[in-house]
Short mmCIF file of C-alpha atoms in Angstrom, two decimals:
data_model
loop_
_atom_site.label_atom_id
_atom_site.label_comp_id
_atom_site.label_asym_id
_atom_site.label_seq_id
_atom_site.Cartn_x
_atom_site.Cartn_y
_atom_site.Cartn_z
CA UNK A 956 -233.99 64.31 106.10
CA UNK A 957 -231.91 64.69 102.95
CA UNK A 958 -233.91 64.02 99.78
CA UNK A 959 -231.22 61.55 98.82
CA UNK A 960 -232.03 59.18 101.65
CA UNK A 961 -234.55 56.68 100.36
CA UNK A 962 -233.41 56.94 96.66
CA UNK A 963 -232.23 53.99 94.74
CA UNK A 964 -228.53 53.28 94.40
CA UNK A 965 -228.80 53.82 90.62
CA UNK A 966 -230.22 57.22 91.09
CA UNK A 967 -227.68 58.28 93.67
CA UNK A 968 -224.66 56.98 91.64
CA UNK A 969 -225.87 58.86 88.53
CA UNK A 970 -226.28 62.10 90.42
CA UNK A 971 -222.81 61.93 92.04
CA UNK A 972 -221.19 61.09 88.65
CA UNK A 973 -222.86 63.99 87.12
CA UNK A 974 -221.99 66.20 90.05
CA UNK A 975 -225.54 67.09 90.85
CA UNK A 976 -224.83 66.16 94.44
CA UNK A 977 -221.59 65.47 96.39
CA UNK A 978 -220.74 62.13 98.07
CA UNK A 979 -220.60 64.00 101.44
CA UNK A 980 -224.22 65.33 100.97
CA UNK A 981 -225.48 61.82 100.23
CA UNK A 982 -223.66 60.20 103.08
CA UNK A 983 -224.57 62.92 105.58
CA UNK A 984 -228.21 62.64 104.65
CA UNK A 985 -228.17 58.87 105.20
CA UNK A 986 -226.26 59.23 108.56
CA UNK A 987 -228.92 61.69 109.74
CA UNK A 988 -231.63 59.15 108.92
CA UNK A 989 -229.77 56.46 110.82
CA UNK A 990 -229.42 58.64 113.85
CA UNK A 991 -233.22 59.30 113.79
CA UNK A 992 -234.46 55.86 113.13
CA UNK A 993 -232.06 53.13 114.11
CA UNK A 994 -232.67 53.33 117.84
CA UNK A 995 -236.03 51.60 117.15
CA UNK A 996 -234.85 49.40 114.36
CA UNK A 997 -231.43 48.06 115.64
CA UNK A 998 -229.90 47.59 112.21
CA UNK A 999 -226.38 48.67 112.99
CA UNK A 1000 -223.80 47.48 115.56
CA UNK A 1001 -221.37 50.16 114.58
CA UNK A 1002 -222.10 53.32 112.54
CA UNK A 1003 -218.89 54.80 110.98
CA UNK A 1004 -220.11 58.40 110.85
CA UNK A 1005 -216.84 60.30 110.88
CA UNK A 1006 -214.93 57.75 108.82
CA UNK A 1007 -217.75 57.54 106.30
CA UNK A 1008 -217.77 61.36 105.81
CA UNK A 1009 -214.01 61.41 105.42
CA UNK A 1010 -214.12 58.56 102.86
CA UNK A 1011 -216.94 60.46 101.02
CA UNK A 1012 -214.71 63.49 100.73
CA UNK A 1013 -211.80 61.28 99.42
CA UNK A 1014 -214.17 59.82 96.91
CA UNK A 1015 -215.12 63.25 95.59
CA UNK A 1016 -211.51 63.90 94.57
CA UNK A 1017 -211.08 60.68 92.71
CA UNK A 1018 -210.12 61.26 89.03
CA UNK A 1019 -212.26 58.33 87.93
CA UNK A 1020 -215.47 59.41 89.82
CA UNK A 1021 -217.40 59.89 86.55
CA UNK A 1022 -217.00 56.19 85.73
CA UNK A 1023 -217.74 54.64 89.11
CA UNK A 1024 -220.92 52.40 89.03
CA UNK A 1025 -221.64 52.91 92.76
CA UNK A 1026 -220.34 56.50 93.08
CA UNK A 1027 -221.25 57.83 96.50
CA UNK A 1028 -223.64 55.08 97.33
CA UNK A 1029 -223.91 54.48 101.15
CA UNK A 1030 -223.39 50.84 101.97
CA UNK A 1031 -224.04 48.68 105.04
CA UNK A 1032 -221.84 45.61 105.63
CA UNK A 1033 -222.79 42.49 107.52
CA UNK A 1034 -220.70 42.17 110.67
CA UNK A 1035 -219.07 38.88 109.71
CA UNK A 1036 -217.02 40.43 106.83
CA UNK A 1037 -213.96 42.40 107.41
CA UNK A 1038 -213.98 46.23 106.98
CA UNK A 1039 -210.50 47.82 107.23
CA UNK A 1040 -210.06 49.50 110.63
CA UNK A 1041 -213.12 47.99 112.21
CA UNK A 1042 -213.61 44.97 114.43
CA UNK A 1043 -215.61 41.97 113.01
CA UNK A 1044 -217.60 40.69 115.95
CA UNK A 1045 -219.92 38.16 114.12
CA UNK A 1046 -222.66 38.93 116.70
CA UNK A 1047 -220.66 37.43 119.56
CA UNK A 1048 -218.91 38.60 122.76
CA UNK A 1049 -216.45 35.70 122.23
CA UNK A 1050 -214.88 37.09 119.11
CA UNK A 1051 -211.80 39.42 119.09
CA UNK A 1052 -212.29 43.17 119.16
CA UNK A 1053 -209.22 43.89 117.08
CA UNK A 1054 -209.63 46.01 113.96
CA UNK A 1055 -209.31 44.29 110.61
CA UNK A 1056 -206.15 45.11 108.67
CA UNK A 1057 -207.76 44.82 105.28
CA UNK A 1058 -211.17 44.85 103.63
CA UNK A 1059 -212.78 41.46 102.68
CA UNK A 1060 -212.49 41.15 98.96
CA UNK A 1061 -216.27 41.91 98.46
CA UNK A 1062 -216.01 45.05 100.57
CA UNK A 1063 -212.89 46.12 98.56
CA UNK A 1064 -214.75 45.56 95.30
CA UNK A 1065 -217.67 47.72 96.38
CA UNK A 1066 -215.41 50.45 97.70
CA UNK A 1067 -213.44 50.45 94.44
CA UNK A 1068 -216.71 50.94 92.62
CA UNK A 1069 -217.45 54.04 94.70
CA UNK A 1070 -219.56 52.78 97.59
CA UNK A 1071 -219.02 54.28 101.11
CA UNK A 1072 -219.29 51.98 104.04
CA UNK A 1073 -221.48 53.78 106.64
CA UNK A 1074 -221.61 50.89 109.17
CA UNK A 1075 -221.62 47.22 110.21
CA UNK A 1076 -224.93 45.58 110.70
CA UNK A 1077 -226.22 43.29 113.53
CA UNK A 1078 -226.27 39.50 113.13
CA UNK A 1079 -227.14 36.67 115.43
CA UNK A 1080 -224.12 35.01 117.09
CA UNK A 1081 -221.98 33.36 114.47
CA UNK A 1082 -224.77 34.02 112.02
CA UNK A 1083 -226.47 30.73 113.07
CA UNK A 1084 -230.15 31.56 113.23
CA UNK A 1085 -232.92 33.07 111.20
CA UNK A 1086 -233.63 35.83 113.83
CA UNK A 1087 -231.16 38.59 114.68
CA UNK A 1088 -230.46 39.48 118.28
CA UNK A 1089 -227.66 39.29 120.77
CA UNK A 1090 -225.25 41.36 122.83
CA UNK A 1091 -225.24 44.18 120.28
CA UNK A 1092 -228.91 44.57 119.74
CA UNK A 1093 -232.01 43.20 118.09
CA UNK A 1094 -232.77 43.83 114.40
CA UNK A 1095 -236.44 44.47 113.91
CA UNK A 1096 -238.56 44.43 110.77
CA UNK A 1097 -239.11 48.08 109.76
CA UNK A 1098 -242.54 47.04 108.33
CA UNK A 1099 -243.59 45.55 111.72
CA UNK A 1100 -241.33 46.47 114.63
CA UNK A 1101 -242.85 43.76 116.82
CA UNK A 1102 -241.30 41.09 114.66
CA UNK A 1103 -237.67 40.10 113.81
CA UNK A 1104 -236.08 41.30 110.63
CA UNK A 1105 -235.01 37.68 110.12
CA UNK A 1106 -231.41 36.45 110.00
CA UNK A 1107 -228.73 36.09 109.76
CA UNK A 1108 -228.36 39.17 107.52
CA UNK A 1109 -231.17 40.71 109.56
CA UNK A 1110 -229.40 44.03 110.32
CA UNK A 1111 -228.46 44.51 106.66
CA UNK A 1112 -231.99 43.83 105.50
CA UNK A 1113 -233.53 46.15 108.15
CA UNK A 1114 -231.12 48.98 107.17
CA UNK A 1115 -232.15 48.81 103.54
CA UNK A 1116 -235.87 48.36 104.16
CA UNK A 1117 -235.88 51.51 106.42
CA UNK A 1118 -234.03 53.52 103.86
CA UNK A 1119 -230.99 53.93 106.09
CA UNK A 1120 -228.92 52.79 103.06
CA UNK A 1121 -229.85 51.90 99.56
CA UNK A 1122 -227.70 48.78 99.45
CA UNK A 1123 -226.29 46.28 101.92
CA UNK A 1124 -223.89 43.33 101.78
CA UNK A 1125 -224.79 40.08 103.43
CA UNK A 1126 -224.37 36.36 103.02
CA UNK A 1127 -226.43 33.26 102.91
CA UNK A 1128 -225.49 29.84 104.35
CA UNK A 1129 -229.04 28.36 104.87
CA UNK A 1130 -231.19 31.31 103.77
CA UNK A 1131 -229.50 34.15 105.53
CA UNK A 1132 -230.01 36.62 102.70
CA UNK A 1133 -233.36 35.32 101.46
CA UNK A 1134 -235.10 35.09 104.89
CA UNK A 1135 -234.66 38.69 105.96
CA UNK A 1136 -235.19 39.99 102.38
CA UNK A 1137 -238.54 38.20 102.39
CA UNK A 1138 -239.48 39.51 105.78
CA UNK A 1139 -238.42 43.21 104.97
CA UNK A 1140 -239.77 43.59 101.34
CA UNK A 1141 -236.36 43.47 99.62
CA UNK A 1142 -234.98 41.69 96.62
CA UNK A 1143 -231.78 39.54 96.96
CA UNK A 1144 -229.98 36.84 95.15
CA UNK A 1145 -227.85 34.13 96.60
CA UNK A 1146 -225.45 33.43 93.78
CA UNK A 1147 -224.45 30.00 92.67
CA UNK A 1148 -221.19 28.58 94.05
CA UNK A 1149 -218.09 30.44 92.80
CA UNK A 1150 -219.87 33.39 91.27
CA UNK A 1151 -219.01 35.86 94.08
CA UNK A 1152 -215.89 35.42 96.35
CA UNK A 1153 -216.95 33.83 99.58
CA UNK A 1154 -214.30 33.64 102.34
CA UNK A 1155 -216.85 33.65 105.06
CA UNK A 1156 -215.52 32.23 108.37
CA UNK A 1157 -213.51 28.98 108.23
CA UNK A 1158 -214.52 27.27 105.06
CA UNK A 1159 -217.82 29.02 104.12
CA UNK A 1160 -219.89 26.38 105.86
CA UNK A 1161 -218.40 23.67 103.58
CA UNK A 1162 -218.95 25.81 100.53
CA UNK A 1163 -222.60 26.48 101.27
CA UNK A 1164 -222.38 30.11 102.19
CA UNK A 1165 -222.31 32.73 99.56
CA UNK A 1166 -221.98 36.59 99.73
CA UNK A 1167 -224.64 38.71 98.00
CA UNK A 1168 -226.50 42.00 97.77
CA UNK A 1169 -229.73 43.33 99.39
CA UNK A 1170 -231.57 45.95 97.44
CA UNK A 1171 -234.97 47.58 96.86
CA UNK A 1172 -235.07 47.19 93.07
CA UNK A 1173 -234.01 44.59 90.62
CA UNK A 1174 -231.88 47.23 88.81
CA UNK A 1175 -229.90 47.97 92.00
CA UNK A 1176 -229.56 44.28 92.77
CA UNK A 1177 -228.19 43.67 89.30
CA UNK A 1178 -225.75 46.59 89.61
CA UNK A 1179 -224.40 45.51 92.93
CA UNK A 1180 -224.16 41.87 91.93
CA UNK A 1181 -222.12 42.79 88.87
CA UNK A 1182 -219.66 44.55 91.01
CA UNK A 1183 -219.37 41.78 93.53
CA UNK A 1184 -218.89 39.18 90.83
CA UNK A 1185 -216.76 41.40 88.63
CA UNK A 1186 -218.92 40.47 85.62
CA UNK A 1187 -221.93 41.76 83.75
CA UNK A 1188 -225.16 39.78 84.07
CA UNK A 1189 -226.39 40.21 80.49
CA UNK A 1190 -230.09 40.38 80.01
CA UNK A 1191 -231.58 37.57 77.87
CA UNK A 1192 -232.75 38.68 74.48
CA UNK A 1193 -236.30 40.12 74.29
CA UNK A 1194 -239.01 37.51 74.05
CA UNK A 1195 -237.08 34.65 75.66
CA UNK A 1196 -239.59 32.29 77.27
CA UNK A 1197 -238.90 29.96 80.20
CA UNK A 1198 -240.56 26.81 81.51
CA UNK A 1199 -241.28 27.49 85.17
CA UNK A 1200 -242.29 24.94 87.77
CA UNK A 1201 -244.52 26.10 90.52
CA UNK A 1202 -243.82 24.25 93.89
CA UNK A 1203 -245.95 24.90 96.92
CA UNK A 1204 -244.99 21.93 99.15
CA UNK A 1205 -242.50 22.37 101.88
CA UNK A 1206 -239.15 20.63 101.26
CA UNK A 1207 -239.08 19.68 104.94
CA UNK A 1208 -241.62 16.99 105.94
CA UNK A 1209 -244.20 18.13 108.41
CA UNK A 1210 -243.95 21.94 107.84
CA UNK A 1211 -247.17 23.59 106.73
CA UNK A 1212 -247.32 26.70 104.48
CA UNK A 1213 -249.40 29.66 105.30
CA UNK A 1214 -251.97 30.62 102.71
CA UNK A 1215 -250.60 34.14 102.25
CA UNK A 1216 -247.41 32.62 100.91
CA UNK A 1217 -249.15 30.22 98.57
CA UNK A 1218 -251.33 33.05 97.36
CA UNK A 1219 -248.18 35.11 96.61
CA UNK A 1220 -246.76 32.28 94.57
CA UNK A 1221 -250.04 31.93 92.61
CA UNK A 1222 -249.94 35.69 92.02
CA UNK A 1223 -246.37 35.63 90.74
CA UNK A 1224 -247.10 32.63 88.55
CA UNK A 1225 -249.99 34.43 86.92
CA UNK A 1226 -247.78 37.41 86.24
CA UNK A 1227 -245.07 35.22 84.61
CA UNK A 1228 -247.66 33.35 82.58
CA UNK A 1229 -249.05 36.62 81.21
CA UNK A 1230 -245.50 37.50 80.23
CA UNK A 1231 -245.51 34.38 77.96
CA UNK A 1232 -243.67 31.84 80.07
CA UNK A 1233 -244.89 28.27 80.37
CA UNK A 1234 -245.88 27.95 83.96
CA UNK A 1235 -246.79 24.51 85.39
CA UNK A 1236 -247.44 23.06 88.82
CA UNK A 1237 -244.70 20.60 89.65
CA UNK A 1238 -242.98 19.63 92.91
CA UNK A 1239 -239.29 18.94 93.02
CA UNK A 1240 -238.50 15.42 94.31
CA UNK A 1241 -237.18 16.44 97.72
CA UNK A 1242 -235.93 13.40 99.65
CA UNK A 1243 -237.57 12.69 103.06
CA UNK A 1244 -234.05 12.79 104.50
CA UNK A 1245 -233.55 16.48 103.52
CA UNK A 1246 -234.39 17.81 107.10
CA UNK A 1247 -231.73 15.60 108.61
CA UNK A 1248 -229.17 16.55 105.98
CA UNK A 1249 -229.80 20.32 106.44
CA UNK A 1250 -229.59 19.98 110.21
CA UNK A 1251 -226.19 18.07 109.98
CA UNK A 1252 -224.67 20.71 107.71
CA UNK A 1253 -226.12 23.63 109.70
CA UNK A 1254 -224.83 22.39 112.99
CA UNK A 1255 -221.51 21.20 111.60
CA UNK A 1256 -220.81 24.70 110.16
CA UNK A 1257 -221.31 26.25 113.56
CA UNK A 1258 -219.04 23.61 115.19
CA UNK A 1259 -216.26 24.71 112.77
CA UNK A 1260 -216.83 28.41 113.36
CA UNK A 1261 -216.94 28.01 117.15
CA UNK A 1262 -213.47 26.36 117.29
CA UNK A 1263 -211.05 28.39 119.25
CA UNK A 1264 -213.67 30.71 120.88
CA UNK A 1265 -214.28 30.98 124.59
CA UNK A 1266 -217.28 28.71 125.15
CA UNK A 1267 -218.23 30.62 128.33
CA UNK A 1268 -218.80 33.70 126.27
CA UNK A 1269 -221.02 32.04 123.69
CA UNK A 1270 -224.87 31.98 124.17
CA UNK A 1271 -226.29 28.73 125.28
CA UNK A 1272 -228.08 28.12 121.97
CA UNK A 1273 -224.83 28.57 120.09
CA UNK A 1274 -222.88 26.12 122.35
CA UNK A 1275 -225.50 23.50 121.95
CA UNK A 1276 -225.70 23.96 118.20
CA UNK A 1277 -221.95 23.60 117.91
CA UNK A 1278 -221.93 20.54 120.22
CA UNK A 1279 -224.51 18.83 118.13
CA UNK A 1280 -222.63 19.65 114.89
CA UNK A 1281 -219.20 18.34 116.04
CA UNK A 1282 -220.20 14.73 115.44
CA UNK A 1283 -221.17 15.58 111.83
CA UNK A 1284 -218.15 17.56 110.74
CA UNK A 1285 -216.30 14.60 109.30
CA UNK A 1286 -219.14 13.11 107.16
CA UNK A 1287 -220.29 16.58 106.06
CA UNK A 1288 -216.78 17.44 104.79
CA UNK A 1289 -216.93 14.58 102.24
CA UNK A 1290 -219.74 16.31 100.35
CA UNK A 1291 -221.40 13.04 99.60
CA UNK A 1292 -224.90 14.03 100.93
CA UNK A 1293 -224.84 17.23 98.86
CA UNK A 1294 -223.80 15.41 95.73
CA UNK A 1295 -226.61 12.91 96.20
CA UNK A 1296 -229.09 15.77 96.55
CA UNK A 1297 -227.80 17.50 93.38
CA UNK A 1298 -228.09 14.16 91.52
CA UNK A 1299 -231.67 13.77 92.66
CA UNK A 1300 -232.78 17.29 91.75
CA UNK A 1301 -230.79 17.72 88.48
CA UNK A 1302 -233.44 15.86 86.24
CA UNK A 1303 -236.16 18.10 87.48
CA UNK A 1304 -234.09 21.20 86.48
CA UNK A 1305 -233.42 19.49 83.09
CA UNK A 1306 -237.09 19.59 82.45
CA UNK A 1307 -237.81 23.05 84.00
CA UNK A 1308 -235.64 26.21 83.65
CA UNK A 1309 -236.73 27.73 86.96
CA UNK A 1310 -238.57 26.82 90.19
CA UNK A 1311 -240.95 29.21 91.77
CA UNK A 1312 -241.85 28.59 95.46
CA UNK A 1313 -242.84 30.54 98.64
CA UNK A 1314 -239.96 32.39 100.09
CA UNK A 1315 -241.01 31.50 103.55
CA UNK A 1316 -243.80 29.24 105.12
CA UNK A 1317 -245.13 31.99 107.49
CA UNK A 1318 -244.40 35.43 108.83
CA UNK A 1319 -241.33 35.85 111.04
CA UNK A 1320 -241.34 35.25 114.71
CA UNK A 1321 -241.79 37.94 117.29
CA UNK A 1322 -238.60 40.06 117.92
CA UNK A 1323 -237.20 39.34 121.33
CA UNK A 1324 -234.29 37.71 123.26
CA UNK A 1325 -234.13 34.47 121.18
CA UNK A 1326 -230.46 34.22 122.04
CA UNK A 1327 -231.58 33.64 125.74
CA UNK A 1328 -233.97 30.84 124.76
CA UNK A 1329 -233.42 27.17 124.44
CA UNK A 1330 -231.70 25.60 121.46
CA UNK A 1331 -234.65 23.35 120.45
CA UNK A 1332 -237.09 26.29 120.64
CA UNK A 1333 -234.83 28.17 118.27
CA UNK A 1334 -234.47 25.38 115.80
CA UNK A 1335 -238.12 24.68 115.71
CA UNK A 1336 -239.02 28.32 115.19
CA UNK A 1337 -236.54 28.65 112.40
CA UNK A 1338 -237.59 25.44 110.68
CA UNK A 1339 -241.26 26.39 110.91
CA UNK A 1340 -240.96 29.60 109.05
CA UNK A 1341 -238.07 28.92 106.61
CA UNK A 1342 -238.14 25.49 105.14
CA UNK A 1343 -237.70 26.65 101.45
CA UNK A 1344 -234.19 28.11 101.58
CA UNK A 1345 -231.73 25.38 102.76
CA UNK A 1346 -232.01 23.03 99.75
CA UNK A 1347 -230.32 25.51 97.51
CA UNK A 1348 -227.31 26.08 99.79
CA UNK A 1349 -226.88 22.31 99.91
CA UNK A 1350 -226.92 22.13 96.10
CA UNK A 1351 -224.96 25.39 95.62
CA UNK A 1352 -227.34 26.68 93.01
CA UNK A 1353 -228.57 30.26 92.70
CA UNK A 1354 -231.85 31.37 94.41
CA UNK A 1355 -233.48 34.69 95.06
CA UNK A 1356 -236.27 36.25 97.10
CA UNK A 1357 -238.60 38.74 95.34
CA UNK A 1358 -241.39 40.79 96.99
CA UNK A 1359 -244.87 39.45 96.03
CA UNK A 1360 -248.17 40.44 97.69
CA UNK A 1361 -248.66 41.44 101.36
CA UNK A 1362 -249.43 39.68 104.61
CA UNK A 1363 -252.65 40.50 106.52
CA UNK A 1364 -250.63 42.77 108.79
CA UNK A 1365 -249.59 44.85 105.74
CA UNK A 1366 -245.97 43.63 105.83
CA UNK A 1367 -244.53 42.33 102.60
CA UNK A 1368 -244.86 38.75 101.36
CA UNK A 1369 -242.35 37.14 98.94
CA UNK A 1370 -241.59 34.36 96.56
CA UNK A 1371 -238.38 32.42 95.80
CA UNK A 1372 -236.93 31.76 92.33
CA UNK A 1373 -234.29 28.90 91.97
CA UNK A 1374 -232.25 28.06 88.88
CA UNK A 1375 -229.62 25.78 87.63
CA UNK A 1376 -225.95 26.77 88.04
CA UNK A 1377 -225.06 29.80 85.91
CA UNK A 1378 -228.68 31.16 85.62
CA UNK A 1379 -228.31 34.25 87.76
CA UNK A 1380 -229.13 36.50 84.75
CA UNK A 1381 -232.23 34.40 84.05
CA UNK A 1382 -233.47 34.80 87.60
CA UNK A 1383 -232.72 38.56 87.60
CA UNK A 1384 -234.77 38.90 84.34
CA UNK A 1385 -237.75 36.98 85.78
CA UNK A 1386 -237.61 39.14 88.88
CA UNK A 1387 -237.67 42.21 86.68
CA UNK A 1388 -240.77 40.77 84.94
CA UNK A 1389 -242.43 40.47 88.40
CA UNK A 1390 -241.45 44.01 89.33
CA UNK A 1391 -242.43 45.96 86.21
CA UNK A 1392 -246.15 45.37 86.15
CA UNK A 1393 -246.60 46.24 89.87
CA UNK A 1394 -243.56 47.72 91.54
CA UNK A 1395 -243.50 46.99 95.31
CA UNK A 1396 -243.20 49.81 97.79
CA UNK A 1397 -239.48 50.24 98.38
CA UNK A 1398 -239.25 51.72 101.82
CA UNK A 1399 -241.12 50.67 105.04
CA UNK A 1400 -243.32 53.54 106.36
CA UNK A 1401 -243.79 52.17 109.94
CA UNK A 1402 -240.44 53.02 111.59
CA UNK A 1403 -240.15 56.50 110.15
CA UNK A 1404 -243.75 57.45 111.07
CA UNK A 1405 -243.12 56.24 114.71
CA UNK A 1406 -239.76 57.98 114.92
CA UNK A 1407 -241.21 61.29 113.62
CA UNK A 1408 -243.72 61.19 116.36
CA UNK A 1409 -240.94 61.63 118.86
CA UNK A 1410 -239.11 64.80 119.65
CA UNK A 1411 -235.50 64.49 118.44
CA UNK A 1412 -233.63 61.25 117.65
CA UNK A 1413 -235.24 57.96 118.61
CA UNK A 1414 -234.00 56.50 121.91
CA UNK A 1415 -232.32 53.16 122.04
CA UNK A 1416 -234.16 50.08 123.15
#
């Protein structure tokens, strides 16, 4: 294994800029790690080995190499965003296999900054659910291979957590960045609406879905987000203190929260209080109708994305989800329910700068053929473990997942930070204050230890 695999993006880019290592050496080391480990993890649908090496060689000859913020950094891209020359399957056998003519704008920005796309990552069909499995494989949590990496950016999160790449691009329509990041011990930020170009599917799930980065450190996250947004997220001046609300109650009625996740919130609250912030227990005024509103928007988004696809080639859970959603497309398009939710929650965020909650309500479900199981079983499993993420897609406000504590299994636990529109820099700064006193372990040990026990590359499964 190359010594560069497992390093942070910031370290790699600095070394490439200073010509202490070539882009080819960095990319080759990560490709070797992918070959050894991904048969067990299932992060990638497509590995671009030869193309990535050729692109690394081209990068090395760029006249502006010394100024590229992501020089030589291997990157994984979620398989619902176009990568030039590659098909975009969106986790489905019903989507076209034709290669994309152009990069998605976010991919183009990352490549312009020096990143090298090594592969496209697995997603659930049409990126609907919070577990990642389907015709192209099952993405497992590298910390606990018996469990799903989460979804829908599950393959991207698994790739970063296993050290197969230092950075990955994903997106979040109901928690699809934050859920797998929380499962896999990563840091991520779903930006507020309009901060990063979206262009995900047909209408970005009515403007709820946002593109964003997955990383192992806050510094790497800030770096990638700045490239995606084409702006610098300036750190607040030293000594800035925030008023932080701590909410432990599930936004969705009837969903209980596991004590490991409430303990993680209390731990994070203590860290922020010791840093000088005013931390108070306060629950946002979530409406009782929130669960219905979320379900309507979730299913309606799928109904739009499924239009024009061969229904016979869609999994049954996807067909049912889309069928349920068709009746809601028209009322959802008006945006009235989302505007009412924003109006209800805005006074809370006038009193408090940031909300701190559990990232999840419980650990992720077992990895398995969820795409072959019934629709209701999938919906109930998703709702039971991820009730905290959907409200902030409905409002369009920034929210991030930050590792905090561990589960009894030894897998990572996590908290969520939520802010008003335009507070991405504030959330990043608070995440840094959580990271600095007790940095989390950046790379999962489980998958590598098991793969190294084998002779030669891991077999598929």
